[in-house]
PDB file of C-alpha atoms in Angstrom:
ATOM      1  CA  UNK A   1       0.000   0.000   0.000  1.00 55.00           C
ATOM      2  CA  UNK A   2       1.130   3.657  -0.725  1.00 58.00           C
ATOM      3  CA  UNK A   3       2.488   5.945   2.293  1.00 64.00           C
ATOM      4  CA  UNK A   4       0.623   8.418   3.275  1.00 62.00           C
ATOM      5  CA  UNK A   5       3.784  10.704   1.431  1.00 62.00           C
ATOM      6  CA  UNK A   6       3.190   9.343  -1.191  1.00 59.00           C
ATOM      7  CA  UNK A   7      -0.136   9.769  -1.826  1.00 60.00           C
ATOM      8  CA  UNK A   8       0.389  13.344  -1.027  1.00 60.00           C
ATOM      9  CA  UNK A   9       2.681  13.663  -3.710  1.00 65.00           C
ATOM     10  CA  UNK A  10       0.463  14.097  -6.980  1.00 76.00           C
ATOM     11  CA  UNK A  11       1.564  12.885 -10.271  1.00 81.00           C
ATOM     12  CA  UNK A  12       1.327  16.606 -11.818  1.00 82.00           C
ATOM     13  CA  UNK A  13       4.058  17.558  -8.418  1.00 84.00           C
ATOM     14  CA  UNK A  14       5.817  14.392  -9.809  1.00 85.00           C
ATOM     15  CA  UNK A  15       6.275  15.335 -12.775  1.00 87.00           C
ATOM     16  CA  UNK A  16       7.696  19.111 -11.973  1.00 90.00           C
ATOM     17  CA  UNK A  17      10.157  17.832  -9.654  1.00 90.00           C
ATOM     18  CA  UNK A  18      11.699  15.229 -12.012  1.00 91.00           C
ATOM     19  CA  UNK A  19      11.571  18.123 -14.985  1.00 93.00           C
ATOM     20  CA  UNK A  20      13.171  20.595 -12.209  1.00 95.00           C
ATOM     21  CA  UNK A  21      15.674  17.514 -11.803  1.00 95.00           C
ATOM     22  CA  UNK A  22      16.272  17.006 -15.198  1.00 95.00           C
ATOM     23  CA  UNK A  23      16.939  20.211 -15.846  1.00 96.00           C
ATOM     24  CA  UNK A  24      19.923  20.795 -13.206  1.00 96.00           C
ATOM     25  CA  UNK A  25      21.221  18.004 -14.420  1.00 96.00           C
ATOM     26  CA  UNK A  26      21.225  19.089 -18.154  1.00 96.00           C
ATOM     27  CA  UNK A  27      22.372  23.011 -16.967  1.00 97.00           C
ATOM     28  CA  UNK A  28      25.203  20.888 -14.940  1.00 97.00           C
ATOM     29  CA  UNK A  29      26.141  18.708 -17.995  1.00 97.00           C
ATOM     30  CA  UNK A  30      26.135  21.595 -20.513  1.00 97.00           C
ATOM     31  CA  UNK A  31      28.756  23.609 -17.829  1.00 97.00           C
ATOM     32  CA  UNK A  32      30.743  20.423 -17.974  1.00 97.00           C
ATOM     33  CA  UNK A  33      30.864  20.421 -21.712  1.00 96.00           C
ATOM     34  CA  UNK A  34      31.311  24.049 -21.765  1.00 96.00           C
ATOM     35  CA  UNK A  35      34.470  23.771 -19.312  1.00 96.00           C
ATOM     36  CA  UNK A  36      35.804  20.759 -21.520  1.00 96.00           C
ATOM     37  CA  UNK A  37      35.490  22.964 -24.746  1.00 95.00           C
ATOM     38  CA  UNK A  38      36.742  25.630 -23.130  1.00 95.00           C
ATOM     39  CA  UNK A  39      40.296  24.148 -21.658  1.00 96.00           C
ATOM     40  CA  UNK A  40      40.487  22.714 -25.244  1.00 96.00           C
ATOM     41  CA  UNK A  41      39.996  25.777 -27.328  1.00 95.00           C
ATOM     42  CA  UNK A  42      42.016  27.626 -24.883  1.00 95.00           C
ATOM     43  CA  UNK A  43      45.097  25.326 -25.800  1.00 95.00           C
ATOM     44  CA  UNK A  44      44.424  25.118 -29.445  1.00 96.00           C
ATOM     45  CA  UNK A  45      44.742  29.345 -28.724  1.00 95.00           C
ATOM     46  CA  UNK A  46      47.900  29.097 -26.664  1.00 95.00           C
ATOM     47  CA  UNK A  47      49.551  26.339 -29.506  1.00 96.00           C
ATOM     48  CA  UNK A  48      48.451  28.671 -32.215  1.00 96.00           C
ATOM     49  CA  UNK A  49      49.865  31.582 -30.091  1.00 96.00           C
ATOM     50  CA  UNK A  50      52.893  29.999 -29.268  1.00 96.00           C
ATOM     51  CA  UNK A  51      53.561  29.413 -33.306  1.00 96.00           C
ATOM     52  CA  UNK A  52      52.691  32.798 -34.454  1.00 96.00           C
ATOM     53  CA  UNK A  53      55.199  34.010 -31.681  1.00 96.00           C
ATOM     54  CA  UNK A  54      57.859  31.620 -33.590  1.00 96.00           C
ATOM     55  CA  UNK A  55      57.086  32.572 -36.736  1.00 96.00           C
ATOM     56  CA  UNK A  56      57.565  36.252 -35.715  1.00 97.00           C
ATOM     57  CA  UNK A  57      60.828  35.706 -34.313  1.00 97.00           C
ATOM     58  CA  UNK A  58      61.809  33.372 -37.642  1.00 96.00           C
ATOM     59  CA  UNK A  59      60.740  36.242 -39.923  1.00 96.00           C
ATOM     60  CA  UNK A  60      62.122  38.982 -37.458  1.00 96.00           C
ATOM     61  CA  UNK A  61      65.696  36.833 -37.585  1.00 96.00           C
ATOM     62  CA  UNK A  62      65.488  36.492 -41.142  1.00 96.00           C
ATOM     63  CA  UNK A  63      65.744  40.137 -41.616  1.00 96.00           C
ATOM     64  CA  UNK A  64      68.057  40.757 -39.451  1.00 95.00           C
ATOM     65  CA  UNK A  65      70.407  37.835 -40.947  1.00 95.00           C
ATOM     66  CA  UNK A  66      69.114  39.993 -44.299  1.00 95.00           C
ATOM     67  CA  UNK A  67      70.626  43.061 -43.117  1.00 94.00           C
ATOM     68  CA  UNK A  68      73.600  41.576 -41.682  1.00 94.00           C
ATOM     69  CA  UNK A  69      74.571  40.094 -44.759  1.00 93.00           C
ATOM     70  CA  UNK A  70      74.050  42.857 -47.146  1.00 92.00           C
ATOM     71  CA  UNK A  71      75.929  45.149 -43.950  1.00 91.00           C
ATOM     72  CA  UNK A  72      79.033  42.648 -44.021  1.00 90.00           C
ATOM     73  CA  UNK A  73      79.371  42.353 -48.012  1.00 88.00           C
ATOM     74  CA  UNK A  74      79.572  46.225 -47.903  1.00 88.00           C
ATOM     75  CA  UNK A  75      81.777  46.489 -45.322  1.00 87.00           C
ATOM     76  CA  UNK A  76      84.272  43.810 -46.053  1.00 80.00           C
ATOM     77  CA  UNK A  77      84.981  45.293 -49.031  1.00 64.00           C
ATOM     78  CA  UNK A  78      86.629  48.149 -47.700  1.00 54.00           C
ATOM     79  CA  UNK A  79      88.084  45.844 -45.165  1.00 51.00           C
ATOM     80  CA  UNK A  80      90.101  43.799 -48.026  1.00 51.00           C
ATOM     81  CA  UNK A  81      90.935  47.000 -49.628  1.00 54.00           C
ATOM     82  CA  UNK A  82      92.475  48.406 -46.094  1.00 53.00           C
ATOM     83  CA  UNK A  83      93.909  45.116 -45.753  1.00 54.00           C
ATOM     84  CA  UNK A  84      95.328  45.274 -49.368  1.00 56.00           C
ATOM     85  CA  UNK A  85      96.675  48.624 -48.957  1.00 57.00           C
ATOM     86  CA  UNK A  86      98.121  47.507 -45.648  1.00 62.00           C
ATOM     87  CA  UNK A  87      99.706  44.700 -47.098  1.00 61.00           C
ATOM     88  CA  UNK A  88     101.290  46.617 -50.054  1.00 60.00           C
ATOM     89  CA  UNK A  89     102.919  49.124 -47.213  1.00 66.00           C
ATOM     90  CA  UNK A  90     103.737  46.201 -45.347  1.00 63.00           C
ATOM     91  CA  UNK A  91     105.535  44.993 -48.250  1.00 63.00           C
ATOM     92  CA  UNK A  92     107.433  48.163 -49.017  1.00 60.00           C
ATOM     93  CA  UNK A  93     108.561  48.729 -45.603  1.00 62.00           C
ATOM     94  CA  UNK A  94     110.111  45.908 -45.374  1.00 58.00           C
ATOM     95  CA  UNK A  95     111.870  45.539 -49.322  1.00 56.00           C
ATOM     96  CA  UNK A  96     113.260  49.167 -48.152  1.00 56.00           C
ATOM     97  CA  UNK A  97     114.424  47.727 -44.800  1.00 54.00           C
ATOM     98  CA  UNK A  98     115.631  44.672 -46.607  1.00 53.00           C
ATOM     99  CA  UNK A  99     117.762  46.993 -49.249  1.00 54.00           C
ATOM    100  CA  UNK A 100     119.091  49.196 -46.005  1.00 60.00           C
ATOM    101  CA  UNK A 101     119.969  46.304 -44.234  1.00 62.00           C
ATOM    102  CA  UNK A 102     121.706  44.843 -47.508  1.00 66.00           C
ATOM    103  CA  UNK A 103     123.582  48.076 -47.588  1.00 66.00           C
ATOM    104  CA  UNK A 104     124.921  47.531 -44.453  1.00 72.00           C
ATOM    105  CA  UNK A 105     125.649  44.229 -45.340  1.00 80.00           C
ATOM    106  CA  UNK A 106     127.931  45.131 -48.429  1.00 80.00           C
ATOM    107  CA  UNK A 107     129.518  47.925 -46.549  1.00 83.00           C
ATOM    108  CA  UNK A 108     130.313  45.921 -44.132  1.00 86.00           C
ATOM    109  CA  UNK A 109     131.662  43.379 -46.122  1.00 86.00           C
ATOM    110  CA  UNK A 110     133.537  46.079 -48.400  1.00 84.00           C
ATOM    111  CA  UNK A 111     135.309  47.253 -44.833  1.00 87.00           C
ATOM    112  CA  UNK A 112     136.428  43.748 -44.055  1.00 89.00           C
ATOM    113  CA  UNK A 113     138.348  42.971 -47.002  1.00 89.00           C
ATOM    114  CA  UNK A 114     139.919  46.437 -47.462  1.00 88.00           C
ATOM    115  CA  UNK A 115     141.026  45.978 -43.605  1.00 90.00           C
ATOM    116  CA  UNK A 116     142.848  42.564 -44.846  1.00 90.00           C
ATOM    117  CA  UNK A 117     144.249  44.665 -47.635  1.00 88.00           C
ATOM    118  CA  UNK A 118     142.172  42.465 -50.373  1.00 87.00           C
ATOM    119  CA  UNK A 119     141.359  45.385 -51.627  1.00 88.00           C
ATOM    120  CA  UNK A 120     142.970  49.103 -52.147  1.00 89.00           C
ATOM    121  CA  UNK A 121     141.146  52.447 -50.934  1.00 88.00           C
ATOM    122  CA  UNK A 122     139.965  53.920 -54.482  1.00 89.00           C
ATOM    123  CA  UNK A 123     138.501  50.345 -55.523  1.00 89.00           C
ATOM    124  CA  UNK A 124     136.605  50.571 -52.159  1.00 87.00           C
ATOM    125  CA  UNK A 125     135.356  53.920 -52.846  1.00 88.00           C
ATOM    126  CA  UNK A 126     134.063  52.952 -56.237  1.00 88.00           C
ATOM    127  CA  UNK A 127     132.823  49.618 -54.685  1.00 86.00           C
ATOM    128  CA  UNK A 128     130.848  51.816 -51.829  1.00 84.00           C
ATOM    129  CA  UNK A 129     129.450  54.364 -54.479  1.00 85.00           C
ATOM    130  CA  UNK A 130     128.315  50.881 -56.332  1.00 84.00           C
ATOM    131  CA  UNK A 131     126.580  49.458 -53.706  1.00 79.00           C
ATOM    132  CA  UNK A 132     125.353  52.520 -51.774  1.00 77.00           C
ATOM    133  CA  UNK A 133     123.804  53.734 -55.366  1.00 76.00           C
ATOM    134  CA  UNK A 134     122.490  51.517 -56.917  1.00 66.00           C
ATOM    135  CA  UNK A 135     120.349  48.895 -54.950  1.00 54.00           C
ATOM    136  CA  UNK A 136     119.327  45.701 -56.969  1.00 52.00           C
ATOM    137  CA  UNK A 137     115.656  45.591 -58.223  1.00 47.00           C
ATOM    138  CA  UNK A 138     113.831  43.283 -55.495  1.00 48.00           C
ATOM    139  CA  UNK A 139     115.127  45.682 -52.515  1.00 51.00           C
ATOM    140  CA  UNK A 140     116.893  42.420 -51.777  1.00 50.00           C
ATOM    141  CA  UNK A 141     120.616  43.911 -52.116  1.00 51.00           C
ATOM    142  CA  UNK A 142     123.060  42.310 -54.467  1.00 52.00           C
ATOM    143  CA  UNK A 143     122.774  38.478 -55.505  1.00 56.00           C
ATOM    144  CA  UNK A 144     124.955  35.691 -54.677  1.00 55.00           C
ATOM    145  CA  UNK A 145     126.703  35.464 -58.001  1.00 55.00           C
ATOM    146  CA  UNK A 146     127.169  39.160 -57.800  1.00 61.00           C
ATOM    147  CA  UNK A 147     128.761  39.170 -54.447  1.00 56.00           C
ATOM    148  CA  UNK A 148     130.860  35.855 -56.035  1.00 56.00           C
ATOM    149  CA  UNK A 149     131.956  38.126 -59.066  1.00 61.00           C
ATOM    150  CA  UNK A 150     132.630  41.043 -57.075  1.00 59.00           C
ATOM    151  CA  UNK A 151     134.908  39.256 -54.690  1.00 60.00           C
ATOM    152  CA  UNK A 152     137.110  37.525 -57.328  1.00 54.00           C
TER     153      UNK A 152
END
């Protein structure tokens, strides 16, 4: 037999509390579905985020790697002319040093031999005039075979 609850419970009061029911329970499973959607549309935003940030920085370094190279091609062009120039002084600093210090070297060499009376004063004047005058081509002083020649 029914309760006396129950029977005070109508079917029409039924029937509103299990739509009220179902209803909270749909509002509760749409906020789940909403949350769900939500966390997963949120991290499709922060991937896609996270790749536009990359690409930005890809393009932005691309540029720059743009402007570097076109900065360096300009520039190092008048480096390897400085550097050319430099080199050329370099190079005529030290054949002018190397004919000075060839000087020295026939002078030198012209001194010794008079001193062991190998050779007399006026043919180491003209010798001296020789050497001090006219330095060979290459700044390098007088060659071997000339130094042989002179000698004998």
């Amino acid at each position: 037999m029914p309760s006396p609850t129950d029977r005070a419970l109508s079917t029409p009061l039924k029937l509103l509390l299990y739509g009220l029911l179902g209803l909270v329970s749909f509002l509760v499973v749409i906020a789940a579905v909403r949350f769900v959607f939500g966390l997963f549309f949120g991290l499709i935003g922060l991937i896609l985020g996270l790749l536009s940030l990359a690409a930005t920085i890809g393009f932005l370094a691309a540029i720059g790697y743009a402007v570097y190279w076109v900065a360096s091609t300009v520039f190092s062009q008048d480096e390897s002319t400085a550097s050319t120039t430099s080199a050329a002084q370099t190079q005529a600093e030290h054949a002018t040093g190397a004919a000075s210090a060839s000087e020295t070297d026939s002078v030198e060499r012209l001194s010794e031999r008079y001193a062991k009376g190998e050779i007399t004063e006026a043919e180491l004047e003209r010798r001296l005039e020789q050497a001090l005058d006219e330095p060979s081509l290459d700044g390098s002083g007088a060659t071997e075979a000339e130094w042989n020649r002179e000698l004998n």
